[in-house]
Each structure stands twice: as C-alpha cells, then as structure tokens.
C-alpha cells in the first residue's frame, strides 16, 4: 500500500509540472491569437474603408468626431460608475432599456 501512495505522489508532481507548462503555453497561444486577430482586423478596416488613400482632412475629422469623444467619455466615466452603468444600459439595451 505504501508503494502505491509513493507512485501516486511522484506521478502527481510530474503531472503538476506538465499542467503548469501546458497552462503557460495555452495562455501564450491565446494572447498571440488575440494580437494576430487585432492586427488582421486593423488591416481589414484599412482596406475596407480605403484609409490608405484617405486625405488627412478626412482622417482628422474621423479622429475628432469619433475617437476623441470616446476617449473623453472613458476618462470621465472611469471615476463615476453610475455613468458607466447607465451608458452600458443604454447602449446594450437600446430601446428595451
């Protein structure tokens, strides 16, 4: 009976090491996949909207009308959870909310 317990403990240690290695490899592969997906989506958006040939005025207009207000809202709502909750309810629920 004592030998069975010793073998089980030894197998558990090897299993734990393999589990930790697998966990880190899985995490690394997931992060790499998410980064690759993000890069792909950027390339698709550039190609879909033909941003490579867009004029600087158009890009400035896009930045000032969409990006700046979004960043301002994120900074404002970071300190006020009630604003964040209401905004997510309005955006997520739409007419239902």
JSON list of C-alpha atoms in Angstrom, two decimals, residues 16-28:
[
{"chain": "A", "resi": 16, "resn": "UNK", "atom": "CA", "xyz": [1.66, 19.26, -11.95]},
{"chain": "A", "resi": 17, "resn": "UNK", "atom": "CA", "xyz": [4.75, 20.37, -13.88]},
{"chain": "A", "resi": 18, "resn": "UNK", "atom": "CA", "xyz": [3.21, 19.36, -17.17]},
{"chain": "A", "resi": 19, "resn": "UNK", "atom": "CA", "xyz": [-0.01, 21.12, -16.19]},
{"chain": "A", "resi": 20, "resn": "UNK", "atom": "CA", "xyz": [1.83, 24.35, -15.42]},
{"chain": "A", "resi": 21, "resn": "UNK", "atom": "CA", "xyz": [3.75, 24.17, -18.69]},
{"chain": "A", "resi": 22, "resn": "UNK", "atom": "CA", "xyz": [0.52, 23.50, -20.57]},
{"chain": "A", "resi": 23, "resn": "UNK", "atom": "CA", "xyz": [-1.19, 26.41, -18.80]},
{"chain": "A", "resi": 24, "resn": "UNK", "atom": "CA", "xyz": [1.55, 28.87, -19.80]},
{"chain": "A", "resi": 25, "resn": "UNK", "atom": "CA", "xyz": [1.70, 27.57, -23.37]},
{"chain": "A", "resi": 26, "resn": "UNK", "atom": "CA", "xyz": [-2.07, 27.85, -23.68]},
{"chain": "A", "resi": 27, "resn": "UNK", "atom": "CA", "xyz": [-2.04, 31.37, -22.27]},
{"chain": "A", "resi": 28, "resn": "UNK", "atom": "CA", "xyz": [0.75, 32.41, -24.66]}
]
